[in-house]
Coordinates of C-alpha atoms and ligand atoms in Angstrom, one line a residue:
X1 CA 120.1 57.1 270.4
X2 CA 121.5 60.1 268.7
X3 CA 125.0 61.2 270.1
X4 CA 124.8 64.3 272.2
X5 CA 128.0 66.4 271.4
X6 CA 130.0 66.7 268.3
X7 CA 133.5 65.6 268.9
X8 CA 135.6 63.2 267.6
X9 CA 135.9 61.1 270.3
X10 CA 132.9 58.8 270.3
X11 CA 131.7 56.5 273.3
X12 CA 128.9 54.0 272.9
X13 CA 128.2 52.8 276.4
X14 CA 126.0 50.5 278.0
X15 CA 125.8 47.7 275.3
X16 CA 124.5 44.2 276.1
X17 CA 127.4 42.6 274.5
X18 CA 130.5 43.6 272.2
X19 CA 131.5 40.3 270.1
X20 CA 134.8 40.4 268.2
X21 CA 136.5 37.8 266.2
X22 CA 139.8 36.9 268.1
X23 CA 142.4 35.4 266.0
X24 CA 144.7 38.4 264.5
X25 CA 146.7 35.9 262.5
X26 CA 144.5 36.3 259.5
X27 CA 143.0 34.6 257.3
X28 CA 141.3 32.3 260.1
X29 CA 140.7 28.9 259.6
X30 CA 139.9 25.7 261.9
X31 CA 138.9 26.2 265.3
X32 CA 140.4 29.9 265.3
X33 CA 137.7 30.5 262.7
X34 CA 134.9 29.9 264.9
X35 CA 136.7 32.3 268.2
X36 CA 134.4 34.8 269.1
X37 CA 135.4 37.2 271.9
X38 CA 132.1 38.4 273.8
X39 CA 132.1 41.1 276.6
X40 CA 128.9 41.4 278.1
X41 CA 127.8 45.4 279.6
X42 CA 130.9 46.5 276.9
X43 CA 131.7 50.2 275.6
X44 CA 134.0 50.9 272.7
X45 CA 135.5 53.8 272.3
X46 CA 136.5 55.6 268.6
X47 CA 139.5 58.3 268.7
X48 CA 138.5 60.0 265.0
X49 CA 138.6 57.3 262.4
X50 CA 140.3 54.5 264.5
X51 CA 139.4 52.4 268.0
X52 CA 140.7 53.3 271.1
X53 CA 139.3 50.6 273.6
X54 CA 136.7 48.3 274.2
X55 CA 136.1 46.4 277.7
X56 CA 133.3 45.7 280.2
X57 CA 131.6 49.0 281.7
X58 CA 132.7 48.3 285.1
X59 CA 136.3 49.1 283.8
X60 CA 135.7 52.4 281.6
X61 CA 137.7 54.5 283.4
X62 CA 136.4 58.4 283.2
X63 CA 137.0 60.3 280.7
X64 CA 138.1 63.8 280.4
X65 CA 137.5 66.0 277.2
X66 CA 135.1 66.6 274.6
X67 CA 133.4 63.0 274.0
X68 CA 130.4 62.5 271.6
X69 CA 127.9 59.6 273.7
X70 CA 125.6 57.0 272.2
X71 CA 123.8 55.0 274.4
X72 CA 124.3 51.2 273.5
X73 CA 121.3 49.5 276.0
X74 CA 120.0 46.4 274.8
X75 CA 122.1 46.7 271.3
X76 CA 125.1 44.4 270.6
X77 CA 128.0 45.7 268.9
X78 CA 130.2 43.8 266.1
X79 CA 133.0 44.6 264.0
X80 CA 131.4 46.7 260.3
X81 CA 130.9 44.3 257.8
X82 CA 133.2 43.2 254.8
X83 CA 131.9 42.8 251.7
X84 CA 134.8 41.1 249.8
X85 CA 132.5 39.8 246.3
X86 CA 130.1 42.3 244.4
X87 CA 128.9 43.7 241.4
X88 CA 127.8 46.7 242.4
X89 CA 128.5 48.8 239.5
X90 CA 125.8 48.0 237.0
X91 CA 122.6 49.5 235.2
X92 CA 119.0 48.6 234.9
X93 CA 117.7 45.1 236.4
X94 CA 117.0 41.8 235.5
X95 CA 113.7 41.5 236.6
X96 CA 112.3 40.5 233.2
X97 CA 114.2 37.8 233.4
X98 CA 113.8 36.9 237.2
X99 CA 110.2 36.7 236.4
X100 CA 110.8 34.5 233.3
X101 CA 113.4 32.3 235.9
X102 CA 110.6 31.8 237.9
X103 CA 108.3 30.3 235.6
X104 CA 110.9 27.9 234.7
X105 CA 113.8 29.7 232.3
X106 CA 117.3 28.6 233.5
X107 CA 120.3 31.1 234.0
X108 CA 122.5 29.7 231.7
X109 CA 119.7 29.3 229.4
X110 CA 119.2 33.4 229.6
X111 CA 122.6 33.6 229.4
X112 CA 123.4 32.1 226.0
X113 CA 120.7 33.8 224.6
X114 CA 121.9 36.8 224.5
X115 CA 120.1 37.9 227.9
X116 CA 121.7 37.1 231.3
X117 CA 125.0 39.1 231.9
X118 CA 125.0 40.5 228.5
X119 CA 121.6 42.8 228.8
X120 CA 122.9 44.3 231.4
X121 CA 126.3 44.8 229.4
X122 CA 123.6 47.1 227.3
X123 CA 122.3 48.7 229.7
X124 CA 125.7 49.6 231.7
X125 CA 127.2 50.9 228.3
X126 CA 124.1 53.2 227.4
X127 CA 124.4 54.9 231.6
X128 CA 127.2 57.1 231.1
X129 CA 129.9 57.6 233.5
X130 CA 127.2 59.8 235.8
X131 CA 124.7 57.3 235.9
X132 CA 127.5 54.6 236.9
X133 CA 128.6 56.9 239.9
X134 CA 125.0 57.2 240.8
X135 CA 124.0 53.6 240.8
X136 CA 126.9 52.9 242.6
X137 CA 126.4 55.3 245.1
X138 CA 122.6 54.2 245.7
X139 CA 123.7 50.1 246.1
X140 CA 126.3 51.7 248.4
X141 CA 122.9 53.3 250.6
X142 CA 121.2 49.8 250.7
X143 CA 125.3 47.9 251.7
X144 CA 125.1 50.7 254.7
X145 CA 121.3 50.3 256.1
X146 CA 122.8 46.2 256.1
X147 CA 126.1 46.7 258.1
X148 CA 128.6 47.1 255.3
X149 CA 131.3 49.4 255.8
X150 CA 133.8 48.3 253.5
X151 CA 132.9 46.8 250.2
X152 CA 134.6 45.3 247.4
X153 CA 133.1 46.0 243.3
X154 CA 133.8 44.3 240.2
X155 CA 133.7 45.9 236.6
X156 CA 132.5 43.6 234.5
X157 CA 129.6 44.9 232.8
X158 CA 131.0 47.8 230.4
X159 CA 133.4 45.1 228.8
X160 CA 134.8 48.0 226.2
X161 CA 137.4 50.3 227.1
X162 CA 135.6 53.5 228.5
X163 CA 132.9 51.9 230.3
X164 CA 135.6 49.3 232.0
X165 CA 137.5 52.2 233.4
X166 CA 134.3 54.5 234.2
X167 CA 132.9 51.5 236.3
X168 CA 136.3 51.3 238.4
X169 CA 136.8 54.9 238.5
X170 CA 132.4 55.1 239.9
X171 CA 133.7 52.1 242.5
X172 CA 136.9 54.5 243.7
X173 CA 134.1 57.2 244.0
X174 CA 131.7 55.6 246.1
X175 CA 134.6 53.9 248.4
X176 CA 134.7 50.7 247.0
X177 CA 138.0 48.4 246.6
X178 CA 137.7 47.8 242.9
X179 CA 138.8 45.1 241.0
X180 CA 138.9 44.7 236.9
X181 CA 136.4 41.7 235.8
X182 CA 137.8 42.5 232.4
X183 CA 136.9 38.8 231.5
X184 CA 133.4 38.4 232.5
X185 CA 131.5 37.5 229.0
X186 CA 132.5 37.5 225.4
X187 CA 130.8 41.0 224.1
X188 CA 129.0 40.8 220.8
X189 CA 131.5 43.0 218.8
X190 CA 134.1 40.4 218.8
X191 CA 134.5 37.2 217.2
X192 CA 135.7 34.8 220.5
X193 CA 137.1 34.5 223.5
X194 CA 140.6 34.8 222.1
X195 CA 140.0 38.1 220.4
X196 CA 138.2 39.5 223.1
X197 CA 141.3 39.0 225.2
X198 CA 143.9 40.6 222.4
X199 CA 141.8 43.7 223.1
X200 CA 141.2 43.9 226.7
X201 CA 144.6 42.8 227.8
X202 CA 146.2 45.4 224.6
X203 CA 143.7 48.3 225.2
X204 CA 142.1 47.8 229.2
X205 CA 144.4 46.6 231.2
X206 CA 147.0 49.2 230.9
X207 CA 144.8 52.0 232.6
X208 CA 142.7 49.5 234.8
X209 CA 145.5 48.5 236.8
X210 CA 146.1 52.2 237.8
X211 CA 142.6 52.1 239.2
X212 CA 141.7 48.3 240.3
X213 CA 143.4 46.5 242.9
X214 CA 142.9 42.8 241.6
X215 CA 141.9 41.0 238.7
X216 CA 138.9 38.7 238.0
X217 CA 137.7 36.2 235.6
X218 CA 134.6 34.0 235.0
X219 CA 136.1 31.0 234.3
X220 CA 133.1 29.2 233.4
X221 CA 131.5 26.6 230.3
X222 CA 130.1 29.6 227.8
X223 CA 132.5 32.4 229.7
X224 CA 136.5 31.5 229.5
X225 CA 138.4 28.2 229.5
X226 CA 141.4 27.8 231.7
X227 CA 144.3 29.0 229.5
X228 CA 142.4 31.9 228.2
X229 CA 141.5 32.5 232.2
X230 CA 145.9 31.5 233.0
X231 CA 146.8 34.2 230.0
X232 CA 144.4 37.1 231.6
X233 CA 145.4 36.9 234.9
X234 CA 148.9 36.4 234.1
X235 CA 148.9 39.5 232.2
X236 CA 147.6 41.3 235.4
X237 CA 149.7 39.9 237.4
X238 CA 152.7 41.1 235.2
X239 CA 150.8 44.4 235.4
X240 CA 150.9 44.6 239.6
X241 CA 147.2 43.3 240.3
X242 CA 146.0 40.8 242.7
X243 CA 144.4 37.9 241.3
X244 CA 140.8 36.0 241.8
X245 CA 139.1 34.0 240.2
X246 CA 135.0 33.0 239.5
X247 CA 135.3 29.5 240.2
X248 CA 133.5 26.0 240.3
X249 CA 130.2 27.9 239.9
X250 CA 128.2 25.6 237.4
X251 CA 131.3 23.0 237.2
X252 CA 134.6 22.3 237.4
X253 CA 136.6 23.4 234.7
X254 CA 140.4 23.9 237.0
X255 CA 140.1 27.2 238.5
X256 CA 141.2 25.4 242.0
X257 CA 143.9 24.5 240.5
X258 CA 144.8 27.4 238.6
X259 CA 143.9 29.7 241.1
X260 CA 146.7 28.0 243.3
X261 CA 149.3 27.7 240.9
X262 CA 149.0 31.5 240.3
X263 CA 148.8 32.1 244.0
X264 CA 145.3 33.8 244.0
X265 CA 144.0 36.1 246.7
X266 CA 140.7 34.0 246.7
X267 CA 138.9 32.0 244.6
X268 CA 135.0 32.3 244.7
X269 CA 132.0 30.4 244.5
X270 CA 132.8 26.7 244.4
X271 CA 129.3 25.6 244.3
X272 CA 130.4 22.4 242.2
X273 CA 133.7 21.8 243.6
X274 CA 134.4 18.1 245.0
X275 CA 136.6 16.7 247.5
X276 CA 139.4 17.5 245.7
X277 CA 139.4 20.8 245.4
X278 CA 138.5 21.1 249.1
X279 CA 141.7 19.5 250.4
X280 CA 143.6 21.3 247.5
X281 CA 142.4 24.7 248.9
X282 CA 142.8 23.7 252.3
X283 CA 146.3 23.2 252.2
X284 CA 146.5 26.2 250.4
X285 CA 146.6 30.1 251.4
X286 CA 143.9 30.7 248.4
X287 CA 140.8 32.4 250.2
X288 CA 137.5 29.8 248.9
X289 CA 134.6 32.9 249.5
X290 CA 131.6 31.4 249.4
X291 CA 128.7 33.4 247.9
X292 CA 125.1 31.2 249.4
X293 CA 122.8 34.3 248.1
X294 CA 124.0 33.1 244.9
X295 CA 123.2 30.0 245.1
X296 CA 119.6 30.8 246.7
X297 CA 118.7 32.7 243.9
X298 CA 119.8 30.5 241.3
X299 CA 118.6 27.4 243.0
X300 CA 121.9 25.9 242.5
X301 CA 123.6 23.4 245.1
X302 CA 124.8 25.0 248.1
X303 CA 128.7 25.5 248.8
X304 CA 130.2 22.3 250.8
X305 CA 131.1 25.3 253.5
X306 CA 131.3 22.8 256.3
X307 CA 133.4 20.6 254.5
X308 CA 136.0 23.4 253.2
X309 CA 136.3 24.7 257.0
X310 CA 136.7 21.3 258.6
X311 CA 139.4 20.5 255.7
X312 CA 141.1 23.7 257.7
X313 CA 140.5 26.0 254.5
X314 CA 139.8 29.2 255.5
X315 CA 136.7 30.4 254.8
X316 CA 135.1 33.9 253.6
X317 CA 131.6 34.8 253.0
X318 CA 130.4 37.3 250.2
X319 CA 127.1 38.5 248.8
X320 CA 128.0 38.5 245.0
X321 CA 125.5 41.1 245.2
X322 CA 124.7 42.0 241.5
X323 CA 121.5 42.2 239.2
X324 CA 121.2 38.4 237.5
X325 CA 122.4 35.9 240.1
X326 CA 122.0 37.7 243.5
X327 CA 120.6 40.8 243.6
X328 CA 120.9 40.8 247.5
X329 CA 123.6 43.0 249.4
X330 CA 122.7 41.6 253.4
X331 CA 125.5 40.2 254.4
X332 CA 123.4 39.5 257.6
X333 CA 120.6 37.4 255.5
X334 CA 124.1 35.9 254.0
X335 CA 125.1 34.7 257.8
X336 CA 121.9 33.4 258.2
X337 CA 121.8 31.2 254.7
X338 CA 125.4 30.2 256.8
X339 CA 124.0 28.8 259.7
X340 CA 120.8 27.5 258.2
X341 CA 122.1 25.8 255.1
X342 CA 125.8 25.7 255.2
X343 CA 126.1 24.3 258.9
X344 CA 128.6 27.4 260.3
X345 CA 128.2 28.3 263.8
X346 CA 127.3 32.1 263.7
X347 CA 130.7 32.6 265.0
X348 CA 132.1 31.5 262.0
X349 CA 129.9 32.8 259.7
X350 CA 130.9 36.3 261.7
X351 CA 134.4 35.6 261.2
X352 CA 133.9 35.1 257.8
X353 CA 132.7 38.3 256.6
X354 CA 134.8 40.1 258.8
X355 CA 138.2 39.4 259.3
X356 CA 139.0 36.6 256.5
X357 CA 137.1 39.0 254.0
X358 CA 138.8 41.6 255.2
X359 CA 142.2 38.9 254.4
X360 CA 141.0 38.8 250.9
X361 CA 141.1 42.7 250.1
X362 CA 144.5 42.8 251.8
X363 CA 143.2 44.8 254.9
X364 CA 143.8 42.3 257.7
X365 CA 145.2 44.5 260.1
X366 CA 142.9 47.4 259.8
X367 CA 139.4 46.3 259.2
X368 CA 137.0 43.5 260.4
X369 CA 138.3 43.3 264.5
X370 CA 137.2 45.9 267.2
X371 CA 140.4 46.2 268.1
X372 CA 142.0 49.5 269.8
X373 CA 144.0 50.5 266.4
X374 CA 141.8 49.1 264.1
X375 CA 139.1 51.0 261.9
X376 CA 136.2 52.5 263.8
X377 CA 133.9 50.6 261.5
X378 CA 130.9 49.2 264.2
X379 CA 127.6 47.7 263.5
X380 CA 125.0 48.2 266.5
X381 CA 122.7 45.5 266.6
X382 CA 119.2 45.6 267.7
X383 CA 119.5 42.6 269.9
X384 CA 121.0 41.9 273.3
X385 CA 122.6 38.5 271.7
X386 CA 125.1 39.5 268.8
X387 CA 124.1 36.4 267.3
X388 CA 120.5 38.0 265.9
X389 CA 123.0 39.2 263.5
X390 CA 122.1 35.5 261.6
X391 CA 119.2 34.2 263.6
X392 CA 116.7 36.9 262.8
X393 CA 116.1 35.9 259.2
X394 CA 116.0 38.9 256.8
X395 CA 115.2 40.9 259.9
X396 CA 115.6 44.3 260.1
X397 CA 118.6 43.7 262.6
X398 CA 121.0 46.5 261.6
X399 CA 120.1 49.8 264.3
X400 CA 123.3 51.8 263.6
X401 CA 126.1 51.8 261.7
X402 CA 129.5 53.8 262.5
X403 CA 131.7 54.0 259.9
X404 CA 135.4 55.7 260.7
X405 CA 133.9 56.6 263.9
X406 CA 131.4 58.8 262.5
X407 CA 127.4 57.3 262.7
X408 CA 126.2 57.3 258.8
X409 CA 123.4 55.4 258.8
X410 CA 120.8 55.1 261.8
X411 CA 117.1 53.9 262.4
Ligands
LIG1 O1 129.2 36.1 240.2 N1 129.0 34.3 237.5 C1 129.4 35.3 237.0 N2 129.1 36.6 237.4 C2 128.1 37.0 238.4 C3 126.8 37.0 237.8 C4 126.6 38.1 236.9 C5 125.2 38.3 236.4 O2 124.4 37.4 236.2 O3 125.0 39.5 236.0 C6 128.2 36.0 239.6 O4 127.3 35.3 239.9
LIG2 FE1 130.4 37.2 241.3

């Protein structure tokens, strides 16, 4: 399986199938969200860091010039995956308190204890920019061996000035898309909410919208409220940043709404959101990313997915990967938890963390499609039927993964 020459031009051949979301017209939603192209004995071809062609075998025409070869029998090829909700930038682990979660202790219950997001608040402060960039860089290894190629990282654990900006510049390092969760808990050295916020929004935001591309909050009961959520991500969208929200997770408390009067990117999670949010976001061009690794490893309700993409919203798919509430970063395992408890077809659950994530970091038109003029970002699967991407359950499914049309991770 290794290539045999080392050009730029890059020709996997022979694969069993080539799948490929169709719709261009991004985000995707109703029946466009569930189009899957599928070209059965299909090559694709990479020129450098961009595709050149895909199409059946019978129709490669030869090829003259230096040409690298990988040799796709019985793989399936689909577009690299897209990451669009994570945490990747922390330190330590919760596994203390995983442990204690499984003998009965409740997230929120960890939380306003002082444990939960907080602890590893602690232990992100004591890394040191260095340690950051390394962390980052190893959850970055373990996105790759899954099929990631592009990923998206909150801040959101150093909560003071230094170690806010050292997580986003650690995500910039590593390739990330970062985003500023300046408002992801209330840290001990202030008072409330409210005086949190003076700080961050006086002393933060400044310098984290040179680095970030969007804006978070964790508009939550115990986190922020809704005006203290509408002031942050006003401020930072004053300041040039997209906006998204942490939404519906535990219960509603307006982020929907808010989400769509600010004209949000995306707003994600939505465990506990009801009809009416679903038809709000629907006729809406706010992204709802659903995150059902969350929701696994909380035990929480699932995400009314099926619901939200029959209302005609459209749909992404996330891990949330990140050390309390989903310390998972498969977005294959994610497509099976979408077919097995959210009722997606596997080609929506492949459109979801391709193209519409894709939609949510702005990149649309360059990522998430094998596409000739796209990103040569590929996943070879070790299946004939693309679909093992979510039927072989926390299989080891990913063979190769090209990313810019180079191979950088293979087994
Ligand atoms: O998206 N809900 C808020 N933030 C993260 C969890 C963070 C943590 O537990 O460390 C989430 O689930
Ligand atoms: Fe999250």
């Amino acid at each position: 399986m290794s290539p045999a020459g080392g050009g730029r031009r890059l020709l996997v051949r022979d694969l069993a199938q080539l799948a490929t979301p169709r719709g261009s017209d991004v985000p995707l939603r109703g029946k466009a969200l569930g189009e899957v192209d599928v070209l059965e004995d299909a090559y694709v071809i990479c020129d450098g860091d961009s595709i050149e062609s895909v199409g059946r075998m019978r129709d490669l025409a030869p090829l003259a010039g230096d040409l690298v070869e990988l040799d796709g029998r019985g793989l399936s090829a689909i577009p690299g995956l897209v990451d669009c909700h994570m945490h990747a930038c922390f330190a330590g682990d919760r596994v203390e308190e995983f442990a204690l979660r499984a003998s009965g202790a409740s997230y929120e219950e960890l939380h306003s204890a002082g444990g939960g997001i907080l602890s590893t608040v602690r232990a992100t402060r004591a890394a040191g920019e260095d340690g950051l960039r390394a962390a980052v860089h190893r959850h970055r290894a373990w996105m790759l061996r899954s099929g990631t190629t592009t990923f998206e990282s909150k801040s959101g654990y150093g909560l003071d000035r230094d170690t806010e900006l050292a997580s986003l510049r650690a995500i910039l390092d590593a390739g990330g898309v970062p985003t500023w969760l300046g408002a992801h808990a209330v840290p001990p050295e202030f008072a409330d909410a409210d005086a949190y916020l003076d700080f961050a929004l006086a002393e933060v935001l400044p310098e984290a919208a040179q680095l970030a591309e969007a804006a978070d909050v964790f508009l939550e009961r115990g986190a922020f409220d809704v005006g203290q959520a509408r002031r942050l991500l006003e401020a930072c969208r004053e300041a040039g940043l997209a906006l998204r929200l942490h939404g519906d997770q535990f219960t509603e408390q307006g982020a929907v709404a808010l989400a769509i009067e600010l004209g949000a990117r995306s707003v994600d999670h939505l465990e506990a959101t009801g009809d009416g949010g679903i038809r709000a976001l629907a006729a809406s061009d706010v992204v709802p990313v659903l995150l059902p690794a969350s929701a696994l490893f909380l035990e929480r309700p699932m995400p009314r997915a099926r619901d939200f993409v029959d209302a005609g919203a459209a749909v992404a798919l996330a891990t949330d990967f990140n050390p309390g509430s989903a310390f998972c970063e498969s977005l294959p395992l994610v497509c099976s938890l979408a077919c097995t408890q959210l009722h997606l077809a596997p080609e929506e659950a492949l459109s979801a963390c391709t193209v519409n994530a894709a939609h949510v970091l702005e990149r649309g038109g360059s990522i998430g499609r094998l596409e000739p003029g796209y990103e040569a970002d590929v996943v070879l699967l070790d299946a004939s039927d693309w679909r093992y991407l979510a039927y072989h359950l926390g299989g080891d499914v990913v063979k190769a993964v090209i990313r810019k049309g180079e191979v950088v991770n293979e087994r």
